[in-house]
Coordinates of C-alpha atoms and ligand atoms in Angstrom, one line a residue:
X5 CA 55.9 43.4 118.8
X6 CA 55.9 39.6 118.6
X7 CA 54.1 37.3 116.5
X8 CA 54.0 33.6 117.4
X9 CA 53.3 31.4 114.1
X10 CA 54.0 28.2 115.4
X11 CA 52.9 25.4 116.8
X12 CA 54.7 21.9 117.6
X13 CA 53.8 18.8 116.2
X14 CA 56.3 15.1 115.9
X15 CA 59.4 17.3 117.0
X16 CA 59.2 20.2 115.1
X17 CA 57.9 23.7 115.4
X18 CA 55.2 24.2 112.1
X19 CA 53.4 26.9 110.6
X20 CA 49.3 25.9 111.4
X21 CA 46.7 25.4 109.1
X22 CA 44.7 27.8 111.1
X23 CA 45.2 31.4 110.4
X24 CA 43.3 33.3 112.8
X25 CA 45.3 36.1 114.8
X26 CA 44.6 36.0 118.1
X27 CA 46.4 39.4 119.9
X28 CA 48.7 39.2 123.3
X29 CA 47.5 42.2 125.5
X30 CA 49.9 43.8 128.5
X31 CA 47.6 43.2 131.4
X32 CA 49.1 46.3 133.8
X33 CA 48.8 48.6 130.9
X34 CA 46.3 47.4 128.2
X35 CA 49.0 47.5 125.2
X36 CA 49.3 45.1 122.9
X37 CA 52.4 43.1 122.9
X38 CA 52.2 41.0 120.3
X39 CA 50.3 38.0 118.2
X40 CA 49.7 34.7 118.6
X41 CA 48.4 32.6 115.4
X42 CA 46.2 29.7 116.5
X43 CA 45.6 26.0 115.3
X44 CA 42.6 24.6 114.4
X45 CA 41.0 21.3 113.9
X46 CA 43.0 20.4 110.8
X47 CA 46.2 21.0 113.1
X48 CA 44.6 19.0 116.1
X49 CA 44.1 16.0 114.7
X50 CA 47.6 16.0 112.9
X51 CA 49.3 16.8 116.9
X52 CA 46.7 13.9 117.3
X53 CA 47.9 11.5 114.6
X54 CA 51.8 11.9 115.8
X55 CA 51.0 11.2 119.2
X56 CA 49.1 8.4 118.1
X57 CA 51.7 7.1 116.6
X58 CA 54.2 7.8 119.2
X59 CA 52.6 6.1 121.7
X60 CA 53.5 2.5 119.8
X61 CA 57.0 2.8 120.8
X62 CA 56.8 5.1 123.6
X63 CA 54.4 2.6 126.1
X64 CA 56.7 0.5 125.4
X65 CA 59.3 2.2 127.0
X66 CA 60.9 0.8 130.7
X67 CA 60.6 2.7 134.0
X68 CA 64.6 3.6 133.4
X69 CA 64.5 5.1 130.6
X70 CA 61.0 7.1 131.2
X71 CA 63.0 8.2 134.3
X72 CA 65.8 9.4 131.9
X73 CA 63.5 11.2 129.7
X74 CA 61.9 12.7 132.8
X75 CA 65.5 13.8 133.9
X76 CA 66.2 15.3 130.7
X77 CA 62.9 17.2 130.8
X78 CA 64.1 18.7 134.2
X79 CA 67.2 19.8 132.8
X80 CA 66.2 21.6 130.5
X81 CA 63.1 23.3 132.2
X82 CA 65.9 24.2 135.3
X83 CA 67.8 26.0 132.4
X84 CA 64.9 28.5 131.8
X85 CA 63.7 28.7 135.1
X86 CA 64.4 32.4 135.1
X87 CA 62.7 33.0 131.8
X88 CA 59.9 31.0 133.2
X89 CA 59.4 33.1 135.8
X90 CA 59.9 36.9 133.8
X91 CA 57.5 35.0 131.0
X92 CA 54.7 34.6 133.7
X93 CA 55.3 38.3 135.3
X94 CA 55.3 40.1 131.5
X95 CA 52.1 38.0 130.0
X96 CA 49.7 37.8 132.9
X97 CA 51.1 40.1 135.8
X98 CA 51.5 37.4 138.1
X99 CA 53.6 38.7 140.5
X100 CA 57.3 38.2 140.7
X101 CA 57.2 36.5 144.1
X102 CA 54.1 34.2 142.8
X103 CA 56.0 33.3 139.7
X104 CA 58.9 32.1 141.0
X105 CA 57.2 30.0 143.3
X106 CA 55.3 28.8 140.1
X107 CA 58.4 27.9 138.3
X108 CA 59.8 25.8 141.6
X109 CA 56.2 24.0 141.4
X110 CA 56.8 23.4 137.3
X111 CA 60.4 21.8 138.4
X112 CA 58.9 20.1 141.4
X113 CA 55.8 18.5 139.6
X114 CA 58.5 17.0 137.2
X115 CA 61.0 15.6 140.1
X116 CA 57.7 14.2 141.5
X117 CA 56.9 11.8 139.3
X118 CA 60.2 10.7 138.5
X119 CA 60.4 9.8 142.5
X120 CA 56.9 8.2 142.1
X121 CA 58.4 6.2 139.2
X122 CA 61.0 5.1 141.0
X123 CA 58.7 3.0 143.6
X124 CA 55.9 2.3 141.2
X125 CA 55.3 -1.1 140.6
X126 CA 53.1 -1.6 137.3
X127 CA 52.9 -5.5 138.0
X128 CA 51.1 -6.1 141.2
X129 CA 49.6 -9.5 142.2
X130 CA 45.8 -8.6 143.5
X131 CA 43.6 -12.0 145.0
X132 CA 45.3 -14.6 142.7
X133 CA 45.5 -12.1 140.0
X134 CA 48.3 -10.7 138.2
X135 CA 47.1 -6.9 137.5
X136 CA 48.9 -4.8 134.4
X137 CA 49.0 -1.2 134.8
X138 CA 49.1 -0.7 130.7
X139 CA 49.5 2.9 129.3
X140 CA 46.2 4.7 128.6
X141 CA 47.1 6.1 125.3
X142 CA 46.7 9.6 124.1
X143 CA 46.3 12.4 127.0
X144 CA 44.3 15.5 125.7
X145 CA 46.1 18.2 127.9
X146 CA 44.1 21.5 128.8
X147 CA 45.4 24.2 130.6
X148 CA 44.1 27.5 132.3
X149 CA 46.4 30.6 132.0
X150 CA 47.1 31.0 135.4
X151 CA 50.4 29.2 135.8
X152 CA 50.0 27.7 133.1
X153 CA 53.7 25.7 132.7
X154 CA 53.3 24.5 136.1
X155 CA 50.5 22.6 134.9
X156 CA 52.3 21.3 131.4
X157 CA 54.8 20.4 133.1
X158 CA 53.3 18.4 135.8
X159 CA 50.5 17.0 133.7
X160 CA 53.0 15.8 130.6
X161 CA 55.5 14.2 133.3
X162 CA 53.2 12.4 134.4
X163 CA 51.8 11.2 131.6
X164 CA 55.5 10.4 130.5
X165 CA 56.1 8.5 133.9
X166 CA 52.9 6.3 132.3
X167 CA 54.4 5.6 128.6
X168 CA 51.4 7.8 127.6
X169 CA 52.4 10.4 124.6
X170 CA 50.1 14.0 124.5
X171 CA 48.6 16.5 122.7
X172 CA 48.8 19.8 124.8
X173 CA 46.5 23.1 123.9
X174 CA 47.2 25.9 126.2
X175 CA 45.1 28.6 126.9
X176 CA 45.2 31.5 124.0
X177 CA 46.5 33.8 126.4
X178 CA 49.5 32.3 127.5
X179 CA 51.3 32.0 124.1
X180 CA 54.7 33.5 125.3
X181 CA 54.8 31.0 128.4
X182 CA 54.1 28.2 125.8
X183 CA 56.3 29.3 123.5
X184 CA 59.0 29.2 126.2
X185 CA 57.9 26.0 127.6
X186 CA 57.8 24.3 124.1
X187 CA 61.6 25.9 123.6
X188 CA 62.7 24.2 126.8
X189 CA 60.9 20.7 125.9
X190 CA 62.5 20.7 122.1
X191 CA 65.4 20.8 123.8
X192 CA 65.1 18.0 126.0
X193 CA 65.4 15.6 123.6
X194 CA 62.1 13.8 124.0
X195 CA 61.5 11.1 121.3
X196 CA 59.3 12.3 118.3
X197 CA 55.2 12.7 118.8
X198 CA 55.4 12.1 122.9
X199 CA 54.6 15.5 123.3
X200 CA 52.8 18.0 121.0
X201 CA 51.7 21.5 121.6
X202 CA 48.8 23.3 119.6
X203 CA 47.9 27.2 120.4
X204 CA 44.1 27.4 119.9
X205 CA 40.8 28.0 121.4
X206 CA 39.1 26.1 123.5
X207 CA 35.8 26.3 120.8
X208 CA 38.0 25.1 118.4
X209 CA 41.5 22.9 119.5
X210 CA 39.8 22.0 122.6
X211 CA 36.3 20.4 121.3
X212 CA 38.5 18.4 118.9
X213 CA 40.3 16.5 121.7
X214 CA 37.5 16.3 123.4
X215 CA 35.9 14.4 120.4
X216 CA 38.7 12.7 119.0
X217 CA 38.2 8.8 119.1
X218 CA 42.3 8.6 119.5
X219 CA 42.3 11.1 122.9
X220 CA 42.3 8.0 125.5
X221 CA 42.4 10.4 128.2
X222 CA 42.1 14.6 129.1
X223 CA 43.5 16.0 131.8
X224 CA 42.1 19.3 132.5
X225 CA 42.6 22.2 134.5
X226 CA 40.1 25.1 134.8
X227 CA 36.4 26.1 135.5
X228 CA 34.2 23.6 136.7
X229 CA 31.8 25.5 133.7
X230 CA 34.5 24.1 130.8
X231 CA 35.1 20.8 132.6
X232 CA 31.2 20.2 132.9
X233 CA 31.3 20.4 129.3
X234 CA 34.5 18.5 128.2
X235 CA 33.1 15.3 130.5
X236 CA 29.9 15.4 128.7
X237 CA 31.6 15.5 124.9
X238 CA 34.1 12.5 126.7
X239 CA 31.8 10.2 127.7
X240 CA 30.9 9.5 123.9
X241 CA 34.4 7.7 123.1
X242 CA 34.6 7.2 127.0
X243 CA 37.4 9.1 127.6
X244 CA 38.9 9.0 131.4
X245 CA 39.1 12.6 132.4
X246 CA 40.9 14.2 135.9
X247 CA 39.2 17.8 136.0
X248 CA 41.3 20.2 138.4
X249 CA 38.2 22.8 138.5
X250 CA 37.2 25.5 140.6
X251 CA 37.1 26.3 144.2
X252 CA 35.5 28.5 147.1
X253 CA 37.9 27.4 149.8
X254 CA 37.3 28.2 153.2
X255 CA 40.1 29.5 155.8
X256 CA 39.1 28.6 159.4
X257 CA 39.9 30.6 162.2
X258 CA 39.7 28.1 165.3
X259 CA 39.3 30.9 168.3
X260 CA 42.7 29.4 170.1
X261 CA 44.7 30.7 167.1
X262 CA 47.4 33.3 167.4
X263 CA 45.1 35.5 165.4
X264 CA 48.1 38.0 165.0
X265 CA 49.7 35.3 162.4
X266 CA 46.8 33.7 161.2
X267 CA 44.7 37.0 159.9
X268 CA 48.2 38.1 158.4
X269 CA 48.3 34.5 156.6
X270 CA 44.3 34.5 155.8
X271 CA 44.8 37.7 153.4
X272 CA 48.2 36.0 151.5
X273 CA 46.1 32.8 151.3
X274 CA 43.0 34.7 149.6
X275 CA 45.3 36.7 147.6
X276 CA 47.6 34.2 146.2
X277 CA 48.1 35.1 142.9
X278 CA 46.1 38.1 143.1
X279 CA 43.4 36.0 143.8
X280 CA 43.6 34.4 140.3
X281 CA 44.0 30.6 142.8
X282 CA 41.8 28.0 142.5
X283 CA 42.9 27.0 145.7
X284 CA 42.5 31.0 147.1
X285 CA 40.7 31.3 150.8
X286 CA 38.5 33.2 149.9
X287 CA 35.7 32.4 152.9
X288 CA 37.4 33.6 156.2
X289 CA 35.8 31.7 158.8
X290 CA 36.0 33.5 162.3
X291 CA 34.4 32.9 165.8
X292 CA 31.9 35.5 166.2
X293 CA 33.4 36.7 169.3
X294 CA 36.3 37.4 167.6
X295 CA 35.0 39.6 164.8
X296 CA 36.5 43.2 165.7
X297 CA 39.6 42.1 166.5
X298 CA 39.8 40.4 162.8
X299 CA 38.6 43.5 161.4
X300 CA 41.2 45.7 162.9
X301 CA 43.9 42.7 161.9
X302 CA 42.8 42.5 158.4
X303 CA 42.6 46.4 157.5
X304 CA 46.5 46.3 159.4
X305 CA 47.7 43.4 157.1
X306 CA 45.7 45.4 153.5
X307 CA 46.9 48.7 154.3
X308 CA 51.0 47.6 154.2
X309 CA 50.3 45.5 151.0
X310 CA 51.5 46.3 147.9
X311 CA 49.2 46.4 144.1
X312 CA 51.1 47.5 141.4
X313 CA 53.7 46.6 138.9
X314 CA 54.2 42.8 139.1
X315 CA 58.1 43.0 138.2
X316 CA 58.9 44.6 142.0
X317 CA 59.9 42.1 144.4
X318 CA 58.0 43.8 147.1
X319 CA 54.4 43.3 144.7
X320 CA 51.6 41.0 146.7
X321 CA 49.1 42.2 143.9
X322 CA 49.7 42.5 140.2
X323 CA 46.5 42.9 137.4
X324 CA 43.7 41.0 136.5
X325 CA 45.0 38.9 133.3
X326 CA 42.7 40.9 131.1
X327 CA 39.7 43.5 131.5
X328 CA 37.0 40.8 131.3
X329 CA 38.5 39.7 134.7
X330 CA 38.8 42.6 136.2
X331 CA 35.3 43.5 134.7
X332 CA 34.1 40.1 136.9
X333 CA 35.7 41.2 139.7
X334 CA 34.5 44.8 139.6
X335 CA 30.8 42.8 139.5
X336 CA 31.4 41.0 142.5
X337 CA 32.4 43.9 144.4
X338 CA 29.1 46.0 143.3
X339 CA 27.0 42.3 144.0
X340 CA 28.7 42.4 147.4
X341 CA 27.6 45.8 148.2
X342 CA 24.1 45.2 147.0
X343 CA 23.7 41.7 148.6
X344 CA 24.3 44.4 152.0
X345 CA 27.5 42.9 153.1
X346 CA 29.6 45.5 154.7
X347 CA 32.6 46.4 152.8
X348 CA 35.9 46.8 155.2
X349 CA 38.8 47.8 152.8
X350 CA 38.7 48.2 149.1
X351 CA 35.9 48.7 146.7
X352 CA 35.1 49.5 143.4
X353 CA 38.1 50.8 140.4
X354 CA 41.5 50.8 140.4
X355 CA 43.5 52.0 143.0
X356 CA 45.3 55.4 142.8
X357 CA 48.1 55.6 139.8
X358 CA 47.4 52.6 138.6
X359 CA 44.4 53.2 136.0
X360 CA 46.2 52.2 133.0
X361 CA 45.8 48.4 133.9
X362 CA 43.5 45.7 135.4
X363 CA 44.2 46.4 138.7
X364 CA 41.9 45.4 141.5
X365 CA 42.1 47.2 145.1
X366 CA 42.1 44.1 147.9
X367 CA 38.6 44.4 148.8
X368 CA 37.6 42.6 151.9
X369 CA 33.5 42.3 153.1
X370 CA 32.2 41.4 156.3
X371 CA 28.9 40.5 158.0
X372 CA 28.8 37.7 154.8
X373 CA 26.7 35.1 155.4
X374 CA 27.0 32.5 153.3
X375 CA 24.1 31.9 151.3
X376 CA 25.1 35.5 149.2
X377 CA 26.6 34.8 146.2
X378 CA 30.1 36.8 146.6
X379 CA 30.5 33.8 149.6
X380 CA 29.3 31.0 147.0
X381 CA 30.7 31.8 143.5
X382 CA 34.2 31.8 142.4
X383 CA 34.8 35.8 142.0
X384 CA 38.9 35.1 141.1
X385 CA 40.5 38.6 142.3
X386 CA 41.3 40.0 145.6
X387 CA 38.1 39.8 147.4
X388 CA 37.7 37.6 150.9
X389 CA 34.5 37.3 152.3
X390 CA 34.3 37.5 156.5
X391 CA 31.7 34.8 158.2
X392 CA 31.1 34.3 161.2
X393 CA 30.6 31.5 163.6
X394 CA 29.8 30.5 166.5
X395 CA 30.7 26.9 167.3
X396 CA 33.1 24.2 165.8
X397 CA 30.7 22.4 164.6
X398 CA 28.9 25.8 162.7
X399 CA 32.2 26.4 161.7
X400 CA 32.5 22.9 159.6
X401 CA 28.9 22.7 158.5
X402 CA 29.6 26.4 156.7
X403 CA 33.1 25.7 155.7
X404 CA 31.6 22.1 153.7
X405 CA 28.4 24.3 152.9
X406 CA 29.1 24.6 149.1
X407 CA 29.3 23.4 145.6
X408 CA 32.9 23.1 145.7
X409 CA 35.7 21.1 147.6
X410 CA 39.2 21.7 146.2
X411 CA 40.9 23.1 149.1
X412 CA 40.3 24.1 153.0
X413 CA 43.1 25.6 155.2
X414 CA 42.7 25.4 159.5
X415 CA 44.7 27.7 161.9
X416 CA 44.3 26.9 165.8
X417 CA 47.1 26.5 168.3
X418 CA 46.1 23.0 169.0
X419 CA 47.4 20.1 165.9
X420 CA 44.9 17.3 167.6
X421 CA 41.9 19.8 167.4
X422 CA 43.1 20.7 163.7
X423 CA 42.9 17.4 162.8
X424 CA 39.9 16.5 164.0
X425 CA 38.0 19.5 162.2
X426 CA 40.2 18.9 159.2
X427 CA 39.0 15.5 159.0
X428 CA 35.2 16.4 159.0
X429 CA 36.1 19.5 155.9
X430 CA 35.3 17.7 152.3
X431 CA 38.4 19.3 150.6
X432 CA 41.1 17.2 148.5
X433 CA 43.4 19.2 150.7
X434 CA 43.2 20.6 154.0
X435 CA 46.3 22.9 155.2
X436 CA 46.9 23.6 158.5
X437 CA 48.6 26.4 160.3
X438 CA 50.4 27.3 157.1
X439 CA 50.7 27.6 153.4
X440 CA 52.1 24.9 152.1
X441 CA 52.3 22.3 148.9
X442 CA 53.4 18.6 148.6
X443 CA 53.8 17.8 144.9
X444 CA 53.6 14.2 146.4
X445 CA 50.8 14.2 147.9
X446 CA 47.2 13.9 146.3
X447 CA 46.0 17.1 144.8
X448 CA 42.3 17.5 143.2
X449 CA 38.8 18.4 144.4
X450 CA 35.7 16.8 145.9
X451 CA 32.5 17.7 144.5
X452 CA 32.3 19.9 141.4
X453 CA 36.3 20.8 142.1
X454 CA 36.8 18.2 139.9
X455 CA 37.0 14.5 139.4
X456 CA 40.5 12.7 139.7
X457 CA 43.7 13.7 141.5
X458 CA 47.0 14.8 140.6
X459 CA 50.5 14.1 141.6
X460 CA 52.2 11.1 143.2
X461 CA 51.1 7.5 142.9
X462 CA 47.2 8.6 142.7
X463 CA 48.3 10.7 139.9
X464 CA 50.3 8.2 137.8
X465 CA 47.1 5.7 138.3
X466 CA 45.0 8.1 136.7
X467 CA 46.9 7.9 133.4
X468 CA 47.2 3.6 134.0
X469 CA 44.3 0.8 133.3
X470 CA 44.2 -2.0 135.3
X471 CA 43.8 -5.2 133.4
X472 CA 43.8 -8.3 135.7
X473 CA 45.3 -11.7 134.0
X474 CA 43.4 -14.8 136.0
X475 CA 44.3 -18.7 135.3
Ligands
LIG524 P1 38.7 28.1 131.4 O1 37.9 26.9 131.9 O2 38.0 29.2 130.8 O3 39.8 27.6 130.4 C1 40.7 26.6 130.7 C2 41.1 25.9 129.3 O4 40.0 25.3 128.7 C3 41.7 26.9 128.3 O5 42.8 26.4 127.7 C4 40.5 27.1 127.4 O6 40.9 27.5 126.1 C5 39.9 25.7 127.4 N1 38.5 25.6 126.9 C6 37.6 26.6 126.9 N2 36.4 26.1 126.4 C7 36.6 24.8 126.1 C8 35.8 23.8 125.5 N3 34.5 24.0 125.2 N4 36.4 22.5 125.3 C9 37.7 22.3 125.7 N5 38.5 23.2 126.2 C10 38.0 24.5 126.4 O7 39.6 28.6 132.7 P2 40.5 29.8 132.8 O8 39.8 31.1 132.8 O9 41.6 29.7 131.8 O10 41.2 29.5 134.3 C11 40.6 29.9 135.4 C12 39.8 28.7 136.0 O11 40.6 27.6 136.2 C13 39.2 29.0 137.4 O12 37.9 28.5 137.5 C14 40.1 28.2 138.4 O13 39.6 27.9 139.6 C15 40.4 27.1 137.5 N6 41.7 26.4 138.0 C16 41.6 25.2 138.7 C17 42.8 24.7 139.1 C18 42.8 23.4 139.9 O14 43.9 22.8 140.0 N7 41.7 22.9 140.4 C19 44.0 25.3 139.0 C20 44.0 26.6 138.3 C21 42.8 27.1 137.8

């Protein structure tokens, strides 16, 4: 059993002020594993006062030695990449394969914006301007639980690649992962105060940075619900805010694609994660004509995959990260079945053997149209929804057809065709023909996916003001 009873604040792990015991529950068997002791306001706003304080040296800093700082951090996150990944697999269940990808991506956000650095000019000469690119300030980090150091990492290199010094809360269920995380950033050697971590609740640690006068800046990471509310408590000090949020992404199926790799690559893109991906394609879009085929292609792919113990290599599908989830997702499925869509594979409970934990069985509906609410709200499990079309042009009107906008992914056998539908999808990204990320490229959402993107130069400017010296 394991009790976590500190937090990190100016370069040294502390006891909190808070006192609440908050416990750390085994997600593919219900145990409990251990504690985690959370920070409260009191403790905020001291994380808040050494960052504060931080930041008067630390913007000050040059591009080279930010860069060194950033290399440092990489160093020392490469050293625990294995831990990283076990961390991930024994708190939430994500499964091995998933987690080490996650722990490349940690790495990878962190060698991003040390390239971006690199070739980032923070003088520019606009009109007959000279514009400044100053440091923000204080960043209020927020961060969901799944993959949670991928999004520390990413989100405090960057703000390091600005000169900006932050106060990080994680979610409360990810305390191991921070723990680890904050282990490997001690040891980087980072100067006092640039980076703080506090365990708390989002009621609690959360609504303090969102408050705080000092916070210039949150960068936030989970459902469009919690950032609705953390933009309407930043506009009082005017806080800038990039909110990664939720998604309903659509997978289209143009009818000249080799259907026999893109149905097989449809049900890994909706189950990334075991479905626990904002960026999940959870909408398969399929010409109508097509339909059967699909069916008899998706119950193929389901049948060979794997839901179990999230330690096995050979795992597609590991738990919900507590019963709450897999409560939500057990919802969904009965909404699904009520709102009459027809359920191909998978269904209600847990799949045979596996009882003890939160496991889901891939459930996949078709005849969904997409006004029901499985095809409009984020369910976060293994559940795709089938729709059909019956032009192109159907096909982008129901794939844009929808609150959110964070991600869209396009298989067809023809890149010009792709391209031309991927241009008309409102999606920060659009993938085609595979599964892929660039942690250089522009990553965020269009609509209420978020405001703000991530990674790369458009990253870096999000944690920049422009001032413009005339004369
Ligand atoms: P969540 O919104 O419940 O929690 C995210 C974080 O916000 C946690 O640290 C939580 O403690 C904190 N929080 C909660 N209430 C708060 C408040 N009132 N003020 C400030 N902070 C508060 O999300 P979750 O369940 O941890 O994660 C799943 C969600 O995250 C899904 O909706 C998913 O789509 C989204 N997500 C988005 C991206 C992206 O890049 N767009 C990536 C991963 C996850």
């Amino acid at each position: 059993m394991k009790t976590i009873d500190k937090i990190y604040i100016n370069g040294e792990f502390v006891t909190p002020h808070g006192t609440e015991r908050f416990s750390l529950i085994n997600p593919t068997n219900n145990t409990l594993t251990g504690h985690v002791i959370l920070g409260d306001e009191e403790d905020t706003r001291k994380a808040i006062a050494a960052a504060k304080e931080a930041f008067k040296t630390f913007s000050k800093t040059t591009k080279e030695q930010r860069i060194t700082y950033l290399q440092q951090m990489y160093e020392a996150v490469l050293k625990r990449k294995d831990d990283l990944t076990n961390i991930m697999v024994e708190e939430y269940g994500g499964p091995l394969q998933f987690s080490a990808a996650s722990s490349g991506n940690a790495l990878n956000g962190i060698l991003s914006a040390i390239e971006t650095l690199k070739h980032f000019d923070f003088i520019r000469k606009v009109g007959s301007s000279k514009v400044i690119l100053d440091s923000l300030g204080v960043v209020g980090i927020i961060t969901p639980w799944n993959a949670s150091n991928g999004f520390i990492c990413t989100k405090l290199a960057t703000a390091i690649a600005a000169g900006c010094t932050a106060v990080i809360k994680p979610s409360e269920m990810s305390a191991m992962q921070t723990q680890l995380i904050t282990e490997c950033l001690h040891e980087a050697g980072l100067p006092r105060g640039v980076f703080n971590i506090v365990n708390g609740r989002g009621e609690v640690v959360g609504v303090e940075i969102t408050r705080h006068p000092d916070i210039a800046k949150i960068s936030f990471t989970g459902s469009t619900l919690v950032g609705k509310t953390i933009a309407r408590g930043a506009v009082d000090t005017m806080k800038r805010v990039t909110l990664e949020l939720g998604g309903k992404s659509p997978n289209i199926i143009l009818n000249d694609a080799d259907f026999n790799v893109a149905i097989p690559q449809a049900v890994t893109a909706g189950y990334m994660n075991s479905g626990q991906a904002c960026i999940a394609a959870t909408r398969l879009l399929v010409p109508e004509e097509k339909l059967d085929e699909v069916k008899k292609l998706i119950v193929a792919t389901i049948e060979k995959i794997q839901v179990g113990d999230p330690h096995n290599a050979a795992t597609n599908i590991g738990p919900m990260v507590n019963k709450k989830q897999y409560d939500r997702v057990q919802q969904y499925i009965r909404l699904g079945i009520e709102e009459g869509a027809e359920l191909l594979i998978g269904g209600e409970g847990q799949p045979a053997g596996l009882e003890a934990g939160n496991f889901v069985k891939p459930t996949v509906f078709a005849n969904v149209t997409n006004n029901m609410r499985i095809a409009r709200e984020e369910i976060f499990g293994p559940v795709i929804s089938i729709i059909t079309y019956r032009t192109e042009a159907e096909a982008i009107e129901i794939a844009n057809d929808t609150v959110y906008g964070l991600a869209a992914y396009i298989s067809s056998s023809n890149t010009e065709r792709a391209n031309r539908v991927a241009a008309q999808i409102s999606a920060g990204r659009v993938v085609i023909n595979e599964l892929s990320h660039d942690p250089l490229a522009p990553f965020g959402g269009f609509k209420q996916s978020g405001i703000g993107r991530e990674f790369g130069e458009y990253g870096l400017e999000e944690y920049l003001e422009p001032k413009a010296i005339l004369g």
